[in-house]
Structures are given as C-alpha cells and as structure tokens.
Coordinates of C-alpha atoms in Angstrom, one line a residue:
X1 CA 174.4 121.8 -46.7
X2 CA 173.0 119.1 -44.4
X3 CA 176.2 117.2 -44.6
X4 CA 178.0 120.6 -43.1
X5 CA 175.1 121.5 -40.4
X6 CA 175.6 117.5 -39.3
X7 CA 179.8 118.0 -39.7
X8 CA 179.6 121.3 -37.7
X9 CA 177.3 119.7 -34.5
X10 CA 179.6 116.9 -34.5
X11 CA 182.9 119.2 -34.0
X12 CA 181.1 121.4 -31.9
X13 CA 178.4 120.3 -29.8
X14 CA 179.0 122.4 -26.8
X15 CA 177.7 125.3 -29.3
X16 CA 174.2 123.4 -29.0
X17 CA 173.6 121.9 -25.6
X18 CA 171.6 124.5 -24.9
X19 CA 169.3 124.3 -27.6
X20 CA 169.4 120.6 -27.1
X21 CA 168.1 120.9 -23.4
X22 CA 165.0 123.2 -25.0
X23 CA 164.3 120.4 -27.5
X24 CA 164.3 117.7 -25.4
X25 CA 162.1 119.3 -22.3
X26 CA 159.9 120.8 -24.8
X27 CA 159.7 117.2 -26.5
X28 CA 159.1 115.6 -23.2
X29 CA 156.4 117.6 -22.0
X30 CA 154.7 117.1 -25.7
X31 CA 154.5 113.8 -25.4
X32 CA 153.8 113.6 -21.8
X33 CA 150.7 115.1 -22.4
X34 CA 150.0 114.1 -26.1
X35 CA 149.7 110.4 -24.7
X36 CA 146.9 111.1 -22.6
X37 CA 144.8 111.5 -26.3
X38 CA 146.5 107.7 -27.0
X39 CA 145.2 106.7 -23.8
X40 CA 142.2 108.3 -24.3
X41 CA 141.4 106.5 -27.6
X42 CA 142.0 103.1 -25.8
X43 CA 138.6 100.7 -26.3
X44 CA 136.1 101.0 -22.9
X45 CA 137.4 104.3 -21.8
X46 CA 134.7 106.1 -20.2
X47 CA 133.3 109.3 -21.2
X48 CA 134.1 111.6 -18.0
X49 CA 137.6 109.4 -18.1
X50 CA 138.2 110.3 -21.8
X51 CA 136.8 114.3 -21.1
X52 CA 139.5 114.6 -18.5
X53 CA 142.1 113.3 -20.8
X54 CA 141.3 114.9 -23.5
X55 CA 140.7 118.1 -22.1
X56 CA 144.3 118.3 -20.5
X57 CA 146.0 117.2 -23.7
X58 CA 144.3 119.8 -25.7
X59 CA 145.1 122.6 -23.4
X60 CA 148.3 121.4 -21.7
X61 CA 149.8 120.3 -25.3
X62 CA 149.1 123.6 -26.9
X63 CA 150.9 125.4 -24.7
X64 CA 153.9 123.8 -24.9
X65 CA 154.1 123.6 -27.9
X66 CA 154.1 127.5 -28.3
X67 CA 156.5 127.7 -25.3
X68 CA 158.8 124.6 -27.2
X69 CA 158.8 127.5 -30.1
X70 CA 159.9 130.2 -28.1
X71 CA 162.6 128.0 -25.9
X72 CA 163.9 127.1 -29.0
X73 CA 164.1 130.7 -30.8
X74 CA 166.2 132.4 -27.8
X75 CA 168.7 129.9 -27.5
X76 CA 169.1 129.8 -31.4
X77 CA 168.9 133.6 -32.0
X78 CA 171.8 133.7 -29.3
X79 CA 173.9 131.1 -31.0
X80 CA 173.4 132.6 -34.3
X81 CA 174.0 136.4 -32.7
X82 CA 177.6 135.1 -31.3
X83 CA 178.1 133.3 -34.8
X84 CA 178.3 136.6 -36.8
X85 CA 181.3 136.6 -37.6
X86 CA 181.3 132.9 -39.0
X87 CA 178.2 133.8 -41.0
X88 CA 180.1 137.1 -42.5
X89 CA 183.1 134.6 -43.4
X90 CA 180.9 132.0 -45.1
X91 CA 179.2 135.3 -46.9
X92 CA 182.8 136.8 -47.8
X93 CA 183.8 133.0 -49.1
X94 CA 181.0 133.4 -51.3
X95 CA 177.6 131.3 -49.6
X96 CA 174.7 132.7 -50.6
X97 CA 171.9 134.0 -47.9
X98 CA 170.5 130.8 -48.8
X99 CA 173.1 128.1 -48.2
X100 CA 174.1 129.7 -45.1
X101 CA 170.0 129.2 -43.7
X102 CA 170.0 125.8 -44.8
X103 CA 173.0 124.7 -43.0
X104 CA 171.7 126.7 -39.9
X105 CA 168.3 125.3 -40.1
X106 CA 170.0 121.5 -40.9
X107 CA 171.9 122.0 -37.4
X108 CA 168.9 122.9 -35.6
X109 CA 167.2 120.2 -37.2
X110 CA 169.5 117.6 -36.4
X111 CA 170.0 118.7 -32.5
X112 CA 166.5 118.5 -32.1
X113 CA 165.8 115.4 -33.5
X114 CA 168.1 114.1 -31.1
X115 CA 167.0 115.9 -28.5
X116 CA 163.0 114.7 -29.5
X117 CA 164.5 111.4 -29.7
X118 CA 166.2 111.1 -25.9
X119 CA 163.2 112.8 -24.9
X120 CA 160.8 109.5 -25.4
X121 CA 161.8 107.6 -22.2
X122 CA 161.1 110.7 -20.2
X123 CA 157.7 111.7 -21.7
X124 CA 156.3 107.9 -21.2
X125 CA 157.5 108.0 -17.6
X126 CA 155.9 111.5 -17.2
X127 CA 152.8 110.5 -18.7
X128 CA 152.4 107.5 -16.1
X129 CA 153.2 110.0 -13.6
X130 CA 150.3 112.2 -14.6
X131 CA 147.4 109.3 -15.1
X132 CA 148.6 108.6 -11.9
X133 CA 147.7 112.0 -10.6
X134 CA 144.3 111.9 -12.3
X135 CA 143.5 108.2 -10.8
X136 CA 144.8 109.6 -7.1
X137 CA 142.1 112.9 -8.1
X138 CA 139.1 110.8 -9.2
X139 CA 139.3 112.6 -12.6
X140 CA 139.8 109.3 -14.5
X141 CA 138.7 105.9 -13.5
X142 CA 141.4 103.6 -11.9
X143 CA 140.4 100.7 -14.6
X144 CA 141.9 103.2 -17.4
X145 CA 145.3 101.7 -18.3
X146 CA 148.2 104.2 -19.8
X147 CA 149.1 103.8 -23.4
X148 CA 152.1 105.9 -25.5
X149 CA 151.4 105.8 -28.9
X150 CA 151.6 107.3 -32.5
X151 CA 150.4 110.4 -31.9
X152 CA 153.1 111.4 -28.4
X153 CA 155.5 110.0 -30.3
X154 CA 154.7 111.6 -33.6
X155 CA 153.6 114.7 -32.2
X156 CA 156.7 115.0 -29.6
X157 CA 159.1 114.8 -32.7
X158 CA 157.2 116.6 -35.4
X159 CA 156.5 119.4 -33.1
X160 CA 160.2 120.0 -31.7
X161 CA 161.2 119.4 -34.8
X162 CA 159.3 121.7 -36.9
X163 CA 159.5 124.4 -33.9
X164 CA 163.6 124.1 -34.0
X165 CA 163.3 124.7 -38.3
X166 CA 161.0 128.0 -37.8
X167 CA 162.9 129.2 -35.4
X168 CA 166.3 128.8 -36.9
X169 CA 165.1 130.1 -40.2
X170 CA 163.6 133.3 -38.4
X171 CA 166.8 134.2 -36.2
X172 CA 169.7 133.4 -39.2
X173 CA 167.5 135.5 -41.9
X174 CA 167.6 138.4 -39.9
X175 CA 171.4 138.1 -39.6
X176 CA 172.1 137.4 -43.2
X177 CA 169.4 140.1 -44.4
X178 CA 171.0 142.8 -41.9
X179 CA 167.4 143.5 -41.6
X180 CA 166.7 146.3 -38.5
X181 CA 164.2 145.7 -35.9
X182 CA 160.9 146.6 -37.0
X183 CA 159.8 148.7 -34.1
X184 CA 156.6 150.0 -35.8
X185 CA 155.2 146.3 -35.8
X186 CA 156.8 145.6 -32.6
X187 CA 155.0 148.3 -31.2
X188 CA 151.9 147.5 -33.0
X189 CA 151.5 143.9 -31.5
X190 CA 152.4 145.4 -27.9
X191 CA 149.8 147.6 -27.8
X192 CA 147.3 145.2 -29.6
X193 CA 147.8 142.8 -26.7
X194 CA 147.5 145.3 -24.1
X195 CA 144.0 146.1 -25.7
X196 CA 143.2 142.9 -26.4
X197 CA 144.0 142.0 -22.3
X198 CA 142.7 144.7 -20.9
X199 CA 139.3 143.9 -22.5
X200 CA 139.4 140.0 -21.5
X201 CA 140.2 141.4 -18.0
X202 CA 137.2 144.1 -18.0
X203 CA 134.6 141.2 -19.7
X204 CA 135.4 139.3 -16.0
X205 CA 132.6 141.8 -14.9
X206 CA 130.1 140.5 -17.3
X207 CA 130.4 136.7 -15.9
X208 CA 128.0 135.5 -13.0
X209 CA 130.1 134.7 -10.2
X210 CA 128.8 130.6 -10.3
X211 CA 129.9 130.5 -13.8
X212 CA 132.7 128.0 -14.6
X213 CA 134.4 130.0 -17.8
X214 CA 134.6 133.1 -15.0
X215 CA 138.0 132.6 -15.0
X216 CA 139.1 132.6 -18.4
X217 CA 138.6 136.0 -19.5
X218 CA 140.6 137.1 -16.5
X219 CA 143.5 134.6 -17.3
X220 CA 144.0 135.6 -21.0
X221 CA 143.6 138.8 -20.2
X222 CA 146.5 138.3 -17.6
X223 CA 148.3 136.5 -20.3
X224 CA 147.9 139.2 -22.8
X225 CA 148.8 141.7 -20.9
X226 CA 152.1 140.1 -20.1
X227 CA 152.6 140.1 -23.6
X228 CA 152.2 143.3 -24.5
X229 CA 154.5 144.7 -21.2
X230 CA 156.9 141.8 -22.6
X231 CA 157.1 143.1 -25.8
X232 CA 157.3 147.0 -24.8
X233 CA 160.1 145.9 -22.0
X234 CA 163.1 147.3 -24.3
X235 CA 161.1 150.9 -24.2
X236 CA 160.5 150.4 -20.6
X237 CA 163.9 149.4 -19.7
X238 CA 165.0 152.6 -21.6
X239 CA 162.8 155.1 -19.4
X240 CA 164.2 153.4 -16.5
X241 CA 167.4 153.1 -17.1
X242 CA 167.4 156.6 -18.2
X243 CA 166.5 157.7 -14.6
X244 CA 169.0 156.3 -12.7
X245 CA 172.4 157.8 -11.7
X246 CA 174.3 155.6 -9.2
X247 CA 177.7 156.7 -7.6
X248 CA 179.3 153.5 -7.1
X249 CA 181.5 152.3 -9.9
X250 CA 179.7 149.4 -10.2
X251 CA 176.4 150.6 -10.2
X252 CA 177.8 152.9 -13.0
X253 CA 179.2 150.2 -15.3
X254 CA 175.9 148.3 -15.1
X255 CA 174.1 151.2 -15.8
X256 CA 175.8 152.7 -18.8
X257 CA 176.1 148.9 -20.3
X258 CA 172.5 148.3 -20.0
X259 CA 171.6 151.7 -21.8
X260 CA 173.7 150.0 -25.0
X261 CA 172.3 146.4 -24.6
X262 CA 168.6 146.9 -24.2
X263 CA 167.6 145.4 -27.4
X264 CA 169.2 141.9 -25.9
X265 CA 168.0 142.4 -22.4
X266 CA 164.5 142.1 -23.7
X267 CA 165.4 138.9 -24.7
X268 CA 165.9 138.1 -20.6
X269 CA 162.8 139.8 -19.6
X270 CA 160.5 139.0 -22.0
X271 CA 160.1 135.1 -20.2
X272 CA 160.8 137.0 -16.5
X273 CA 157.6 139.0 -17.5
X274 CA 155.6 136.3 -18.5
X275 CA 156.7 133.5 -16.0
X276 CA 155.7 136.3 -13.3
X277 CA 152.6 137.6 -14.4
X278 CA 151.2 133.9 -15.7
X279 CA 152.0 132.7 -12.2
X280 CA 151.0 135.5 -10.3
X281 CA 147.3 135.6 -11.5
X282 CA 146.5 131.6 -12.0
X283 CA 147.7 130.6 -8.6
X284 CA 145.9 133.1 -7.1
X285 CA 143.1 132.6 -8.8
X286 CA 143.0 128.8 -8.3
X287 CA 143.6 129.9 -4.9
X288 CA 140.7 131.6 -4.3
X289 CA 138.5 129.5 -6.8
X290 CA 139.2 126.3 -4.1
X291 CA 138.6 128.3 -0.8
X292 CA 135.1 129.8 -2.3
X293 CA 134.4 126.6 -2.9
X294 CA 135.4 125.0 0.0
X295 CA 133.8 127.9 1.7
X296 CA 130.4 126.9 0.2
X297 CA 130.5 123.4 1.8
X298 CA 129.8 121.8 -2.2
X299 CA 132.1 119.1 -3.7
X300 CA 134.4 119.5 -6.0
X301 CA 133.0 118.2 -9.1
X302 CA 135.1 116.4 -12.1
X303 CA 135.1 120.0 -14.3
X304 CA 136.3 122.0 -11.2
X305 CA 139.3 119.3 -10.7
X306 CA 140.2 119.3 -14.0
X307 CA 140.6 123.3 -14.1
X308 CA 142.7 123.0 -11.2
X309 CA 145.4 120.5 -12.5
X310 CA 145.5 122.6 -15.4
X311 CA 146.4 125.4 -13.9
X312 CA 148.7 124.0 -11.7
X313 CA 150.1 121.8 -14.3
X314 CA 150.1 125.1 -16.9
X315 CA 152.0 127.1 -14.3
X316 CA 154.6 123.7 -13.5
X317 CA 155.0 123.9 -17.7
X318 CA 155.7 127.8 -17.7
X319 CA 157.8 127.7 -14.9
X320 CA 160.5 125.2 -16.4
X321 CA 160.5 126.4 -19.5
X322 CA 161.2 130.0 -18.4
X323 CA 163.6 128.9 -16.2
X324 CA 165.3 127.1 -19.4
X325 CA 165.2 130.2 -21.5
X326 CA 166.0 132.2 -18.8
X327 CA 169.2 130.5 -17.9
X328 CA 170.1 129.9 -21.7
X329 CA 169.7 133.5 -22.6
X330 CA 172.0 134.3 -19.4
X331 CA 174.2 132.1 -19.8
X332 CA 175.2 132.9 -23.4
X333 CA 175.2 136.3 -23.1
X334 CA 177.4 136.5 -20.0
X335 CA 179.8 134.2 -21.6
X336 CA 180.0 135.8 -25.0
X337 CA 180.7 139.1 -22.7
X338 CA 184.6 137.5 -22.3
X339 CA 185.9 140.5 -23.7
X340 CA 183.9 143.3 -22.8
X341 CA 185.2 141.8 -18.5
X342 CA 188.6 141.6 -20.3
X343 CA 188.5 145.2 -21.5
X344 CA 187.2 146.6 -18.5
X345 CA 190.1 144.8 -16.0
X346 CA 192.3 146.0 -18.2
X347 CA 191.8 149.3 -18.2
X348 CA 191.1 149.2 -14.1
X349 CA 188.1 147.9 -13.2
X350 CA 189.0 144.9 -10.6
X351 CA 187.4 141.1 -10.9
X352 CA 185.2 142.4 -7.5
X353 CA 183.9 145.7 -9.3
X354 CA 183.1 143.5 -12.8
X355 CA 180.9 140.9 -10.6
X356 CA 179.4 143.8 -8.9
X357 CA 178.4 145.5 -12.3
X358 CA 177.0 142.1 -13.6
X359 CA 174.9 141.9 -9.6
X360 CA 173.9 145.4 -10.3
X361 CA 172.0 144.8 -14.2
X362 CA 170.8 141.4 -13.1
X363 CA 169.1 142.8 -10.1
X364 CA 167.3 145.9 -12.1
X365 CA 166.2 143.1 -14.5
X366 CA 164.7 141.1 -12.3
X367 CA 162.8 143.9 -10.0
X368 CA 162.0 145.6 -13.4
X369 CA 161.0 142.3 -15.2
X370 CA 158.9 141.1 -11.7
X371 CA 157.2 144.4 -11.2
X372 CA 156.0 144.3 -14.8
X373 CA 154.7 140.8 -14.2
X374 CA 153.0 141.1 -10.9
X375 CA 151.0 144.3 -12.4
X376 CA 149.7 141.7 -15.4
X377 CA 148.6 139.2 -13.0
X378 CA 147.2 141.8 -10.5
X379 CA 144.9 143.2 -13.6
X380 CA 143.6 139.9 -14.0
X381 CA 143.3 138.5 -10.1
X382 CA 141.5 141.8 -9.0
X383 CA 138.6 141.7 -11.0
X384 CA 138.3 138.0 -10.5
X385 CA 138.4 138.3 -6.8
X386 CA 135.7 141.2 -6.9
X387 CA 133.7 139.3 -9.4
X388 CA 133.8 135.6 -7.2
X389 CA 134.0 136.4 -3.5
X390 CA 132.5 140.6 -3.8
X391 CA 135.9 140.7 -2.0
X392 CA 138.2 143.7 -3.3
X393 CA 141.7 142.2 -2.5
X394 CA 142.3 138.6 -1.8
X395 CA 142.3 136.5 1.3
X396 CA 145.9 135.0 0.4
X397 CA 148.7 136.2 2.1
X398 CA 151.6 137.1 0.0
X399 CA 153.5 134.0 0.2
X400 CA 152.7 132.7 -3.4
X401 CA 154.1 136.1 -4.7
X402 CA 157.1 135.6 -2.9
X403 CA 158.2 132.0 -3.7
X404 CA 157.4 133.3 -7.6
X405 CA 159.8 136.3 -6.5
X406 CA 162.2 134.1 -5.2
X407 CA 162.6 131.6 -7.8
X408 CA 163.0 134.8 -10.1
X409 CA 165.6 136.2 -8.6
X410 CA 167.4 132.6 -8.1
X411 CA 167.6 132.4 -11.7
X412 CA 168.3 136.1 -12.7
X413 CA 170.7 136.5 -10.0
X414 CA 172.2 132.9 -9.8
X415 CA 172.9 132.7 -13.5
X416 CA 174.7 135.6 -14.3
X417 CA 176.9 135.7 -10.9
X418 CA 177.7 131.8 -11.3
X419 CA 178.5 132.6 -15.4
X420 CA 180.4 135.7 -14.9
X421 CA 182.3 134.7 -12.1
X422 CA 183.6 131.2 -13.8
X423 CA 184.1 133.8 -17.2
X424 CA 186.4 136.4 -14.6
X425 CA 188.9 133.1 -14.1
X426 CA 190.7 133.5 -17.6
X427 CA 193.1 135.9 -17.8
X428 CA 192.3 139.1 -18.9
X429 CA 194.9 139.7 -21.6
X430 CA 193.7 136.4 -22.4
X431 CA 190.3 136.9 -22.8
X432 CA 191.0 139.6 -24.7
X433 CA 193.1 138.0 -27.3
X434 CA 191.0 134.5 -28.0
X435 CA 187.6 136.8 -28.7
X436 CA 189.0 138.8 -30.6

C-alpha cells in the first residue's frame, strides 16, 4: 500500500500541496526553534545564555508542534472528505478499512517527509534569524555562536512526520467507519475547557501584582476558553443562523447553505476563534506588562525579555499557522463547491448573486468567529489589567484589535471571494457535468 500512496502523490500532487505547505511551515518553525536546544548544548554557553534558549525552545517548540498537528489534520480531513467517493470505490472493489488507511496514511507520510525535508534550509536560516534577535535583546551573550543539529533536524522531521500519520489515520477512519460525530464528547470537552479557563482566568486574582507567573493563569485561561467557544462554534453558528432572515437573494442563499453546512464551517472557525482570542489577550497583555514597567522607571531584566519574545514570537507562530489552515480549509471547500455554483446558475441564480452568497457566509463567519474570540481574550486581559495596573479597562487604544480584525477578515473574506470567483469561470453545465 505504500507503493500506491507513493504512485497516487506522484499522479496527483496538486491533491496535496496543501498539506505540503502545512508540513513544511510546521517543520520549519520546529526546527527553528528546536536548534536553539543544539545551540544551547554547545561547550562555554553561559547559564542566563542557555536559560533563554532553552526556555524559548521548550515553549515555542511545543506549541508548534500541537499547531503542526492540527494544520495538518484540516487540510487532510478535507482531502479525504472530497475523496469519498474514491474511498467507497476502493471499498466496492473490495479494500478492506484497513488497506485503504494505510495507503492514506503512506501519502500523508510521504508528502510530509518531503515537505520536513525542503523545510531544513528554511529552519536553519530562521534559527540564525532568531539568535540574532536574542543577541540584538541582550537575552543571550554575543560570544554564543548558532549551531543546527540532531535534535532540529530529528525533531523537525519526526514531529511533521508523526503529526501528518495521526492525523491521516484519525480523518480516513472516520470515513471508512461511517462513524457519526460524537457530540456528547464533543460537548463534554467544550464545556470542560470553558471550566477549566474560566478558573485559570478567576486564579489571576490570587497572584500579587509584582509576581512574574501573573500572567499565565490569565493566558491559558484565555486559551482555554477559546477552546471550548471553538469547539461549541457549530451549536453557536446554529442559534445564529437560526435568527437571521435576510431579503436579498443572496443573503438568502448564504443563509439557508450555512444552516446545512455547519458541521464543516466549524472547521473554518475553530482557528478564526483561536487566532483571535490567543492574540487578542497576549498582545494586550504584553502590552500592558511593558508600559507598567516602563511606568515604574525599573529595567527590564533577562526573565521579563524573555516573556516578551515569547509572546510575541507565540502570537507570530499562531498567526501563520491559522492563516495556513484558514486558507486551506477555504480554499478546498470553495473549490469542491463546483457544483453546488453550477446548480445554482443553472437554475437562475447569476455569477454576481453566487459571489454575493459566498461574501455573505464568509462575512457572518468571520464577525461570528471574531466576536467569539475577542470575548476569550477579553476574559483573560480584564482581570489581568485589574490585577497589574488596579486599572479596570486598559490604556491601549483599540488598534491591536483592529489589525487582528483586519488580518481576519483578509483571510476569511479574501479566500473565499478570490476561490469562488476563479471556481464561477467554468461553465456551468460544465461544472456540473465533471463533479458529478
């Protein structure tokens, strides 16, 4: 079955560019950050030097590795979603269950080796780029020379790799089972993270103000909180869209569509929840971290640095990788729509009223998916603010929120107007007749 997965991304590799591009940022960023534990084993490091790099590795490197995971599982769970009815003829030609995961899970396997693989060059000149940072920052002597070794280059692959298997396995057993959505433990883990955040946010109270962990519990309980809205977006989007009534044919379209696609719009806000509400609350809180400080007249010290590249290099991680799955999930689903915009011309609805339909969802997914993230990070920034400056709203103006706003809306909006509108060019008998 390896032989076929290898054959099949050979004769069609547009199929997997997308999950390509996941592997290889994911891999990159990996090994970007996994070679600051190479260059922190080097001989005559020094201990604040080796903290520093250390500490960002550690933190940095786990979360991308969970965000190379989940970058990887919406692309694949797309492709094998449009392949359903090339897994039901492999099924009706007699592969078992089991052949038909292997040769899924070989592809993915061999797309993000590749993909791992081209990702080396990239990682070692990101890693230069980022002992650079910490040299300009003071966080790691200048005399500490960069070093990619085993463990970025091990890691990098290893991790991509393994992520792309687990993930494939996950999304092509649930199309061969014909397993349905289990939306008791769905539910379960939704509320469970909303508990879970809502008590990291309400321990902020219970830190001192000077402390240097004040942060955290509001943070992951920021994150959590995310979760759990991300998870209960489907629900959500249901109540919504159950409300509104719009007159104009497009607005109608969009509207009685979404009701029927839910389940796969949750893939799109899920990340839009997260890449709001992750940003929203640790920019602003790093925001008002430095000006209390500053405001205090005291140095920075090397611990205080280090919490601020994090942050900002966490956020710079979440935001590329949301983008990524973001414009992956759009772009596949718009396209596999051919159809559905062939149907719809021909039975009246013009090219004009079809873009307008696909403005229409993309712009109740993005206000919905926004407004759920911006209440996350709002339940973690408040309590931080009271807690560091006595100060019940923040002294920020609202122009992080609206670059994070903006870039959201880019994606949302850009994706799925640039993807349907290039989809609208074939013919709609056309279109029609080659998905069927």
């Amino acid at each position: 079955m390896f032989v076929l997965a290898l054959r099949s991304v050979r004769k069609r590799p547009g199929r997997f560019l997308s999950t390509l591009l996941s592997a290889f940022l994911g891999a990159a960023i990996v090994m970007t950050f996994n070679a600051m534990l190479d260059t922190a084993g080097q001989p005559g490091v020094d201990s604040v030097s080796s903290e520093s790099l250390t500490t960002s590795a550690s933190v940095v490197g786990g979360y991308g590795s969970l965000l190379v995971f989940f970058a990887i599982a919406s692309t694949l769970t797309v492709n094998v979603r449009q392949r359903a009815d090339e897994i039901e003829l492999l099924r009706c030609s007699g592969a078992t269950p089991g052949q038909i995961g292997r040769m899924v899970v070989g592809e993915a396997v061999v797309v993000a080796l590749v993909g791992a693989v081209l990702a080396i060059g990239p990682g070692m000149l990101g890693g230069t780029a980022l002992l650079r940072v910490f040299h300009d920052s003071g966080q790691v002597s200048r005399s500490v020379e960069y070093s990619f070794g085993p463990v970025a280059l091990v890691s990098g692959i290893w991790i991509t790799v393994l992520a792309a298997a687990g993930a494939a396995f996950l999304a092509v057993r649930r199309a061969t089972h014909r397993r349905q959505p289990r939306s008791g433990a769905r539910k379960f883990l939704a509320y469970a993270a909303l508990l879970a955040g809502g008590a990291g946010v309400c321990s902020t109270f219970a830190v001192s103000s000077t402390d240097a962990a004040l942060m955290a519990p509001a943070a992951y309980g920021a994150i959590l909180l995310s979760v759990g809205f991300a998870l209960l977006s489907p629900r959500l989007l249901t109540g919504l869209l159950g409300r509104l009534a719009p007159k104009s044919p497009s607005g109608y379209l969009a509207v009685r569509n979404m009701r029927r696609r839910t389940a796969e719009l949750s893939g799109v806000l899920m990340p839009l929840i997260l890449f709001t509400g992750m940003a929203t609350a640790t920019l602003y809180m790093q925001a008002v971290e430095s000006d209390a400080i500053r405001a205090s007249g005291v140095a920075k010290s090397v611990d205080a640095k280090n919490l601020e590249t994090l942050n900002l290099v966490v956020v710079g991680v979440i935001v590329v990788f949301s983008c990524v799955m973001l414009i992956n999930s759009l772009y596949a689903a718009t396209t596999y729509r051919r159809r559905e915009f062939g149907q719809q011309r021909l039975a009246g609805a013009t090219p004009g009223q079809v873009l307008g339909m696909i403005g229409v969802e993309a712009l109740i997914v993005t206000v919905t998916g926004v407004f759920l993230g911006t209440m996350a990070g709002l339940a973690g920034l408040l309590p931080f603010t009271a807690v560091r400056t006595d100060a019940a709203w923040p002294d920020q103006g609202p122009g992080i929120w609206l670059t994070i706003v903006a870039i959201a809306a880019a994606v949302t909006l850009g994706t799925s107007l640039f993807t349907a509108r290039r989809t609208l060019r074939t013919p709609a008998v056309d279109a029609v007749a080659t998905a069927a």
